[in-house]
Amino acid sequence: MSLVPAARYVYTPLNELKAGMVVNVYGIVKFFKPPYLSKGTDYCSVVTIVDQTNVKLTCLLFSGNYESLPIIYKNGDIVRFHRLKIQVYKNETQGITSSGFASLTFEGTLGAPVIPRTSNKNFNFTTEDHKMVEALRAWASTNISPSSASVKLCDVQPMQYFDLTCQLLGKAEVDGASFLLKVWDGTRPPYPSWRVLIQDLVFHGDLSHIHRLQNLTVDILVYDNHVQVAKSLKVGSFLRIYSLHTKLQSVNSANQSTSLALEFHLHGGTSYGRGIRVLLESNSDVDQLKKVLECAGLTANQCSDGICQSECEDSVPTSSGSVSLYEIERCQQLSATILTDHQYLENTPICAILKQKAPHQYRIRAKLRSYKPRRLFQSVKLHCPKCHLLQEIPREGDLDRILQENATKTPDTKLQNTSLYDSKVWTTKDQGERKVAIHFVKNNGILPLSNDCLILIEGGTFSEIHKLANKFHSVIPVRSGQEDLELADLSAPFLIQDKVHHYGCKKCSTLRPIQNLNNLVDKTSWIPSSVAAVLGIVPLQHVFVMTFTLDDGTGVLEAYLMDSDKFFHIPASEILTNDYLQESMDVIMNMFCPPGVKIDTYPWLECFIKSYNVTSGTEQQICYQIFDTTVADDVI
């Protein structure tokens, strides 16, 4: 490839990205999902990159053309993105495709040829780009640990997830939801491979060649969304299969003895980057694989069928070994939850956890025997991140009583129509001619439109405030103080936005006058945390508080879950007023703990739990809390 003069592009470091920008960036791949068909008509790929600023950026890339998305083979590859749009979602900076998006991918290995991977035949690549790639390679070699997910067949173990680089020897459709791939990488697995019966299948591939290779080949079953990709693969192509799962299966042989065979599965969904990629033959991993395959193929051809068969039979481990059939059964279901950190931790049986002292952290795989509260709306509480106080959410009747008590005080005319707000007062015709004052907060001296406007209300009832919250951006209940308007009562919400109530901690807050709202630069977005900060409020978080009874077959323990929006992917602050979110949570819990069926059919939950000591009087007990765990994307 010649490096020719081309248009000069400016590349933005990842620590300088701002929402709304359309940028060109370089980065090293930390995580990726191979392209998969989204719920619409486009293909999607998720890529997390990092650069020398050590800032990460997650990119959600969409295209109607599978080949137009970045051709990434493994973590550590280097990507160049042109015309990437930057946005902020849930307080996280993201990159998304914009019009004209284009990408190049390079091997991240020091010393490897700098060859761009792309389906686009027209692209610019200059000497400056070459320097950028080499600089990122050098930085990554000393600052990023090399990817360790790739495993050869000779090193695989039962109950393992790994990436496999291999060649496709044959394929066949098993049924509508599963597809067979016969592959090899030139090495021999430590266990015999479980074989799919292909007599009744339409098989594509050279069976005589596969037979000569004997136990160097393995059968992989792929499921669900990966079937379409598997169908399109060409026999002889080189593949990387991501997050391949192994498990042992007991097999009854002709002499009635029981042996164990190793199964290979690529489960449905895209969690942990599951997927399949065809590798270009110019890739250095393919070049290395070809050399291994050539050597292994020569050896296989020289080996007589009788010798190879006897070697195979001698190597079969039987069920008298250390792997229990219970462990085999445990492995046969995917987890309905995934771990967001600490994946290096090994699973610990619950029976062992119950014997250990606190504090400690564990990774467990268990089933949800039961949970409390059963009425899920009762699980939502208010939590103070500062003093850790948990309290119930006030009921509508209690809020109405609190607001009515504050409505007995007549608005002070001296506190109306200030530089911060314009005021309007009216007198109700019932309830003893109650006076209600509404103060419309201005933005740089100008009243904004109602959907951007914050109003302060004195003397309003619960129903009146909610009617106004449907029309205006935000509402703050206030009352007249001696020198300024002040918050009515932190027993009630300090801010109401649509149907969401924001509360503050009575114990930790030090209230400041309403005029402090002048300190907010942006008087249109009314971010609750910003409003709370200028008014001296420590905001309470809406959280789910639940108790899970977990059973892994070796023991049972109760673990406490406290989560605002990460575990269920559902905001606790919105669920009480959103029927759709309530139904979604019901679906998740009924899937975790299906009513009317045996626990054997429940899905496995993979969780991190931490133990801690709790003292009550003179008694001390160990409690457990779930953390860094979330419902799998496939479940939601």
PDB file of C-alpha atoms in Angstrom, residues 190-389:
ATOM      1  CA  PRO A 190      -7.893 -32.693  26.149  1.00  0.00           C
ATOM      2  CA  TYR A 191     -11.322 -34.379  25.958  1.00  0.00           C
ATOM      3  CA  PRO A 192     -13.016 -36.063  23.003  1.00  0.00           C
ATOM      4  CA  SER A 193     -15.480 -33.766  21.258  1.00  0.00           C
ATOM      5  CA  TRP A 194     -19.188 -34.539  21.422  1.00  0.00           C
ATOM      6  CA  ARG A 195     -20.411 -35.276  17.875  1.00  0.00           C
ATOM      7  CA  VAL A 196     -23.609 -34.142  16.194  1.00  0.00           C
ATOM      8  CA  LEU A 197     -25.290 -36.893  14.141  1.00  0.00           C
ATOM      9  CA  ILE A 198     -25.250 -35.669  10.544  1.00  0.00           C
ATOM     10  CA  GLN A 199     -26.755 -38.623   8.663  1.00  0.00           C
ATOM     11  CA  ASP A 200     -30.078 -36.820   8.175  1.00  0.00           C
ATOM     12  CA  LEU A 201     -28.585 -33.337   7.690  1.00  0.00           C
ATOM     13  CA  VAL A 202     -27.594 -31.537   4.490  1.00  0.00           C
ATOM     14  CA  PHE A 203     -23.859 -31.288   5.142  1.00  0.00           C
ATOM     15  CA  HIS A 204     -21.468 -28.951   3.335  1.00  0.00           C
ATOM     16  CA  GLY A 205     -17.810 -29.955   3.506  1.00  0.00           C
ATOM     17  CA  ASP A 206     -15.323 -32.711   2.695  1.00  0.00           C
ATOM     18  CA  LEU A 207     -16.215 -35.564   5.073  1.00  0.00           C
ATOM     19  CA  SER A 208     -13.248 -37.697   3.939  1.00  0.00           C
ATOM     20  CA  HIS A 209     -10.841 -34.881   4.870  1.00  0.00           C
ATOM     21  CA  ILE A 210     -12.635 -34.431   8.218  1.00  0.00           C
ATOM     22  CA  HIS A 211     -12.358 -38.167   8.866  1.00  0.00           C
ATOM     23  CA  ARG A 212      -8.579 -38.091   8.181  1.00  0.00           C
ATOM     24  CA  LEU A 213      -8.179 -35.339  10.768  1.00  0.00           C
ATOM     25  CA  GLN A 214      -9.863 -37.578  13.375  1.00  0.00           C
ATOM     26  CA  ASN A 215      -9.887 -35.946  16.821  1.00  0.00           C
ATOM     27  CA  LEU A 216      -8.425 -32.636  15.684  1.00  0.00           C
ATOM     28  CA  THR A 217     -11.914 -31.406  14.754  1.00  0.00           C
ATOM     29  CA  VAL A 218     -14.695 -30.248  17.068  1.00  0.00           C
ATOM     30  CA  ASP A 219     -18.429 -29.740  16.531  1.00  0.00           C
ATOM     31  CA  ILE A 220     -19.797 -26.328  17.517  1.00  0.00           C
ATOM     32  CA  LEU A 221     -23.512 -25.657  17.815  1.00  0.00           C
ATOM     33  CA  VAL A 222     -24.524 -22.026  17.310  1.00  0.00           C
ATOM     34  CA  TYR A 223     -27.952 -20.716  18.254  1.00  0.00           C
ATOM     35  CA  ASP A 224     -30.579 -18.065  17.595  1.00  0.00           C
ATOM     36  CA  ASN A 225     -29.228 -14.792  16.179  1.00  0.00           C
ATOM     37  CA  HIS A 226     -25.900 -16.409  15.168  1.00  0.00           C
ATOM     38  CA  VAL A 227     -27.581 -18.943  12.832  1.00  0.00           C
ATOM     39  CA  GLN A 228     -27.924 -16.488   9.933  1.00  0.00           C
ATOM     40  CA  VAL A 229     -24.239 -15.572  10.155  1.00  0.00           C
ATOM     41  CA  ALA A 230     -23.285 -19.275  10.316  1.00  0.00           C
ATOM     42  CA  LYS A 231     -25.324 -20.035   7.185  1.00  0.00           C
ATOM     43  CA  SER A 232     -23.381 -17.404   5.210  1.00  0.00           C
ATOM     44  CA  LEU A 233     -19.934 -18.794   6.127  1.00  0.00           C
ATOM     45  CA  LYS A 234     -17.862 -20.411   3.398  1.00  0.00           C
ATOM     46  CA  VAL A 235     -16.213 -23.766   4.066  1.00  0.00           C
ATOM     47  CA  GLY A 236     -12.459 -23.211   4.268  1.00  0.00           C
ATOM     48  CA  SER A 237     -12.733 -19.681   5.702  1.00  0.00           C
ATOM     49  CA  PHE A 238     -10.860 -18.660   8.827  1.00  0.00           C
ATOM     50  CA  LEU A 239     -12.978 -17.624  11.803  1.00  0.00           C
ATOM     51  CA  ARG A 240     -12.795 -16.084  15.216  1.00  0.00           C
ATOM     52  CA  ILE A 241     -15.673 -17.225  17.413  1.00  0.00           C
ATOM     53  CA  TYR A 242     -16.206 -15.073  20.498  1.00  0.00           C
ATOM     54  CA  SER A 243     -17.370 -16.233  23.947  1.00  0.00           C
ATOM     55  CA  LEU A 244     -17.586 -19.889  22.972  1.00  0.00           C
ATOM     56  CA  HIS A 245     -18.859 -22.046  25.846  1.00  0.00           C
ATOM     57  CA  THR A 246     -17.638 -25.548  26.754  1.00  0.00           C
ATOM     58  CA  LYS A 247     -19.385 -28.063  28.960  1.00  0.00           C
ATOM     59  CA  LEU A 248     -19.001 -31.773  29.668  1.00  0.00           C
ATOM     60  CA  GLN A 249     -21.702 -34.240  28.716  1.00  0.00           C
ATOM     61  CA  SER A 250     -21.899 -37.832  29.927  1.00  0.00           C
ATOM     62  CA  VAL A 251     -21.977 -40.320  27.032  1.00  0.00           C
ATOM     63  CA  ASN A 252     -22.975 -43.998  27.184  1.00  0.00           C
ATOM     64  CA  SER A 253     -20.717 -46.118  24.969  1.00  0.00           C
ATOM     65  CA  ALA A 254     -21.433 -49.532  23.384  1.00  0.00           C
ATOM     66  CA  ASN A 255     -19.865 -51.412  26.320  1.00  0.00           C
ATOM     67  CA  GLN A 256     -22.267 -49.648  28.748  1.00  0.00           C
ATOM     68  CA  SER A 257     -19.470 -47.614  30.391  1.00  0.00           C
ATOM     69  CA  THR A 258     -20.010 -43.903  30.882  1.00  0.00           C
ATOM     70  CA  SER A 259     -17.510 -41.386  29.513  1.00  0.00           C
ATOM     71  CA  LEU A 260     -17.434 -37.625  29.255  1.00  0.00           C
ATOM     72  CA  ALA A 261     -17.336 -35.660  25.999  1.00  0.00           C
ATOM     73  CA  LEU A 262     -16.749 -31.943  25.563  1.00  0.00           C
ATOM     74  CA  GLU A 263     -19.542 -29.880  23.996  1.00  0.00           C
ATOM     75  CA  PHE A 264     -18.985 -26.500  22.313  1.00  0.00           C
ATOM     76  CA  HIS A 265     -21.829 -23.963  22.208  1.00  0.00           C
ATOM     77  CA  LEU A 266     -22.188 -20.406  20.925  1.00  0.00           C
ATOM     78  CA  HIS A 267     -25.308 -19.272  22.765  1.00  0.00           C
ATOM     79  CA  GLY A 268     -27.783 -16.735  21.468  1.00  0.00           C
ATOM     80  CA  GLY A 269     -27.553 -13.025  22.241  1.00  0.00           C
ATOM     81  CA  THR A 270     -24.588 -10.671  22.278  1.00  0.00           C
ATOM     82  CA  SER A 271     -23.580 -10.546  25.961  1.00  0.00           C
ATOM     83  CA  TYR A 272     -19.802 -10.624  26.517  1.00  0.00           C
ATOM     84  CA  GLY A 273     -19.343  -9.902  22.787  1.00  0.00           C
ATOM     85  CA  ARG A 274     -20.671 -13.301  21.613  1.00  0.00           C
ATOM     86  CA  GLY A 275     -20.474 -13.640  17.834  1.00  0.00           C
ATOM     87  CA  ILE A 276     -18.561 -14.854  14.769  1.00  0.00           C
ATOM     88  CA  ARG A 277     -16.098 -12.978  12.541  1.00  0.00           C
ATOM     89  CA  VAL A 278     -14.520 -14.098   9.261  1.00  0.00           C
ATOM     90  CA  LEU A 279     -10.797 -13.236   9.331  1.00  0.00           C
ATOM     91  CA  LEU A 280      -8.958 -11.849   6.319  1.00  0.00           C
ATOM     92  CA  GLU A 281      -6.127 -14.095   5.159  1.00  0.00           C
ATOM     93  CA  SER A 282      -3.725 -11.150   5.476  1.00  0.00           C
ATOM     94  CA  ASN A 283      -4.205 -11.177   9.248  1.00  0.00           C
ATOM     95  CA  SER A 284      -1.115 -12.297  11.206  1.00  0.00           C
ATOM     96  CA  ASP A 285      -3.206 -14.683  13.359  1.00  0.00           C
ATOM     97  CA  VAL A 286      -4.408 -16.415  10.197  1.00  0.00           C
ATOM     98  CA  ASP A 287      -0.865 -16.645   8.871  1.00  0.00           C
ATOM     99  CA  GLN A 288       0.231 -18.316  12.116  1.00  0.00           C
ATOM    100  CA  LEU A 289      -2.813 -20.632  12.103  1.00  0.00           C
ATOM    101  CA  LYS A 290      -2.087 -21.770   8.541  1.00  0.00           C
ATOM    102  CA  LYS A 291       1.394 -22.921   9.562  1.00  0.00           C
ATOM    103  CA  VAL A 292      -0.024 -24.939  12.493  1.00  0.00           C
ATOM    104  CA  LEU A 293      -2.750 -26.463  10.295  1.00  0.00           C
ATOM    105  CA  GLU A 294      -0.269 -27.454   7.604  1.00  0.00           C
ATOM    106  CA  CYS A 295       1.914 -29.261  10.124  1.00  0.00           C
ATOM    107  CA  ALA A 296      -1.071 -30.913  11.849  1.00  0.00           C
ATOM    108  CA  GLY A 297      -2.555 -31.989   8.513  1.00  0.00           C
ATOM    109  CA  LEU A 298       0.667 -33.709   7.460  1.00  0.00           C
ATOM    110  CA  THR A 299       0.825 -35.570  10.777  1.00  0.00           C
ATOM    111  CA  ALA A 300      -2.832 -36.642  10.489  1.00  0.00           C
ATOM    112  CA  ASN A 301      -2.309 -38.003   6.974  1.00  0.00           C
ATOM    113  CA  GLN A 302       0.691 -40.046   8.113  1.00  0.00           C
ATOM    114  CA  CYS A 303      -1.257 -41.560  11.003  1.00  0.00           C
ATOM    115  CA  SER A 304      -3.122 -44.794  10.274  1.00  0.00           C
ATOM    116  CA  ASP A 305      -6.779 -44.983  11.219  1.00  0.00           C
ATOM    117  CA  GLY A 306      -6.158 -47.854  13.659  1.00  0.00           C
ATOM    118  CA  ILE A 307      -3.424 -46.027  15.554  1.00  0.00           C
ATOM    119  CA  CYS A 308      -5.413 -42.824  15.808  1.00  0.00           C
ATOM    120  CA  GLN A 309      -8.513 -44.643  16.939  1.00  0.00           C
ATOM    121  CA  SER A 310      -6.680 -46.491  19.710  1.00  0.00           C
ATOM    122  CA  GLU A 311      -5.075 -43.267  20.889  1.00  0.00           C
ATOM    123  CA  CYS A 312      -8.507 -41.702  21.053  1.00  0.00           C
ATOM    124  CA  GLU A 313      -9.954 -44.524  23.099  1.00  0.00           C
ATOM    125  CA  ASP A 314      -7.010 -44.472  25.507  1.00  0.00           C
ATOM    126  CA  SER A 315      -7.475 -40.753  26.101  1.00  0.00           C
ATOM    127  CA  VAL A 316     -11.178 -40.791  27.023  1.00  0.00           C
ATOM    128  CA  PRO A 317     -11.643 -39.709  30.665  1.00  0.00           C
ATOM    129  CA  THR A 318     -14.479 -41.481  32.454  1.00  0.00           C
ATOM    130  CA  SER A 319     -17.022 -40.212  34.920  1.00  0.00           C
ATOM    131  CA  SER A 320     -14.947 -41.595  37.794  1.00  0.00           C
ATOM    132  CA  GLY A 321     -12.852 -38.414  37.481  1.00  0.00           C
ATOM    133  CA  SER A 322     -13.144 -35.186  39.488  1.00  0.00           C
ATOM    134  CA  VAL A 323     -15.926 -33.502  37.479  1.00  0.00           C
ATOM    135  CA  SER A 324     -19.280 -34.147  39.152  1.00  0.00           C
ATOM    136  CA  LEU A 325     -22.440 -34.657  37.143  1.00  0.00           C
ATOM    137  CA  TYR A 326     -24.041 -31.930  39.289  1.00  0.00           C
ATOM    138  CA  GLU A 327     -21.439 -29.451  38.057  1.00  0.00           C
ATOM    139  CA  ILE A 328     -22.086 -30.584  34.487  1.00  0.00           C
ATOM    140  CA  GLU A 329     -25.810 -29.947  34.886  1.00  0.00           C
ATOM    141  CA  ARG A 330     -25.166 -26.525  36.411  1.00  0.00           C
ATOM    142  CA  CYS A 331     -23.301 -25.456  33.318  1.00  0.00           C
ATOM    143  CA  GLN A 332     -26.012 -26.250  30.836  1.00  0.00           C
ATOM    144  CA  GLN A 333     -27.924 -22.988  31.185  1.00  0.00           C
ATOM    145  CA  LEU A 334     -26.806 -19.469  30.508  1.00  0.00           C
ATOM    146  CA  SER A 335     -27.098 -16.992  33.335  1.00  0.00           C
ATOM    147  CA  ALA A 336     -30.012 -14.539  33.318  1.00  0.00           C
ATOM    148  CA  THR A 337     -27.723 -11.985  34.969  1.00  0.00           C
ATOM    149  CA  ILE A 338     -24.232 -10.818  34.059  1.00  0.00           C
ATOM    150  CA  LEU A 339     -21.314  -9.386  36.006  1.00  0.00           C
ATOM    151  CA  THR A 340     -20.157  -5.826  35.346  1.00  0.00           C
ATOM    152  CA  ASP A 341     -16.722  -6.199  36.976  1.00  0.00           C
ATOM    153  CA  HIS A 342     -14.343  -8.633  38.737  1.00  0.00           C
ATOM    154  CA  GLN A 343     -14.813 -11.369  36.100  1.00  0.00           C
ATOM    155  CA  TYR A 344     -11.492 -12.859  37.231  1.00  0.00           C
ATOM    156  CA  LEU A 345     -13.093 -14.145  40.459  1.00  0.00           C
ATOM    157  CA  GLU A 346     -13.923 -17.860  40.565  1.00  0.00           C
ATOM    158  CA  ASN A 347     -17.344 -19.142  41.658  1.00  0.00           C
ATOM    159  CA  THR A 348     -17.648 -20.039  45.344  1.00  0.00           C
ATOM    160  CA  PRO A 349     -20.256 -22.552  46.554  1.00  0.00           C
ATOM    161  CA  ILE A 350     -22.746 -21.104  49.027  1.00  0.00           C
ATOM    162  CA  CYS A 351     -21.909 -23.851  51.549  1.00  0.00           C
ATOM    163  CA  ALA A 352     -18.327 -22.492  51.650  1.00  0.00           C
ATOM    164  CA  ILE A 353     -19.484 -18.863  51.920  1.00  0.00           C
ATOM    165  CA  LEU A 354     -21.644 -19.637  54.958  1.00  0.00           C
ATOM    166  CA  LYS A 355     -18.594 -20.963  56.819  1.00  0.00           C
ATOM    167  CA  GLN A 356     -16.428 -17.868  56.262  1.00  0.00           C
ATOM    168  CA  LYS A 357     -16.093 -14.665  58.267  1.00  0.00           C
ATOM    169  CA  ALA A 358     -16.964 -11.189  56.987  1.00  0.00           C
ATOM    170  CA  PRO A 359     -16.115  -8.964  55.236  1.00  0.00           C
ATOM    171  CA  HIS A 360     -15.475 -10.741  51.950  1.00  0.00           C
ATOM    172  CA  GLN A 361     -16.497 -10.686  48.270  1.00  0.00           C
ATOM    173  CA  TYR A 362     -17.700 -13.692  46.296  1.00  0.00           C
ATOM    174  CA  ARG A 363     -18.852 -14.714  42.859  1.00  0.00           C
ATOM    175  CA  ILE A 364     -21.765 -17.157  42.961  1.00  0.00           C
ATOM    176  CA  ARG A 365     -24.032 -18.975  40.533  1.00  0.00           C
ATOM    177  CA  ALA A 366     -27.406 -19.758  42.060  1.00  0.00           C
ATOM    178  CA  LYS A 367     -31.155 -19.812  41.535  1.00  0.00           C
ATOM    179  CA  LEU A 368     -33.671 -17.419  43.053  1.00  0.00           C
ATOM    180  CA  ARG A 369     -35.750 -19.562  45.408  1.00  0.00           C
ATOM    181  CA  SER A 370     -37.893 -16.623  46.582  1.00  0.00           C
ATOM    182  CA  TYR A 371     -37.825 -12.853  47.039  1.00  0.00           C
ATOM    183  CA  LYS A 372     -39.374 -10.124  49.195  1.00  0.00           C
ATOM    184  CA  PRO A 373     -41.440  -8.015  48.917  1.00  0.00           C
ATOM    185  CA  ARG A 374     -43.708  -9.940  46.561  1.00  0.00           C
ATOM    186  CA  ARG A 375     -45.632  -6.757  45.723  1.00  0.00           C
ATOM    187  CA  LEU A 376     -42.878  -5.093  43.732  1.00  0.00           C
ATOM    188  CA  PHE A 377     -44.053  -1.483  44.162  1.00  0.00           C
ATOM    189  CA  GLN A 378     -43.333  -1.905  47.884  1.00  0.00           C
ATOM    190  CA  SER A 379     -39.634  -2.426  47.083  1.00  0.00           C
ATOM    191  CA  VAL A 380     -39.072   1.245  46.135  1.00  0.00           C
ATOM    192  CA  LYS A 381     -37.560   3.290  48.983  1.00  0.00           C
ATOM    193  CA  LEU A 382     -35.708   6.583  49.463  1.00  0.00           C
ATOM    194  CA  HIS A 383     -32.010   6.373  50.335  1.00  0.00           C
ATOM    195  CA  CYS A 384     -29.607   9.077  51.516  1.00  0.00           C
ATOM    196  CA  PRO A 385     -26.128   8.540  50.023  1.00  0.00           C
ATOM    197  CA  LYS A 386     -24.590  10.582  52.867  1.00  0.00           C
ATOM    198  CA  CYS A 387     -26.103   9.183  56.090  1.00  0.00           C
ATOM    199  CA  HIS A 388     -27.438   5.973  54.436  1.00  0.00           C
ATOM    200  CA  LEU A 389     -30.897   6.465  55.931  1.00  0.00           C
TER     201      LEU A 389
END
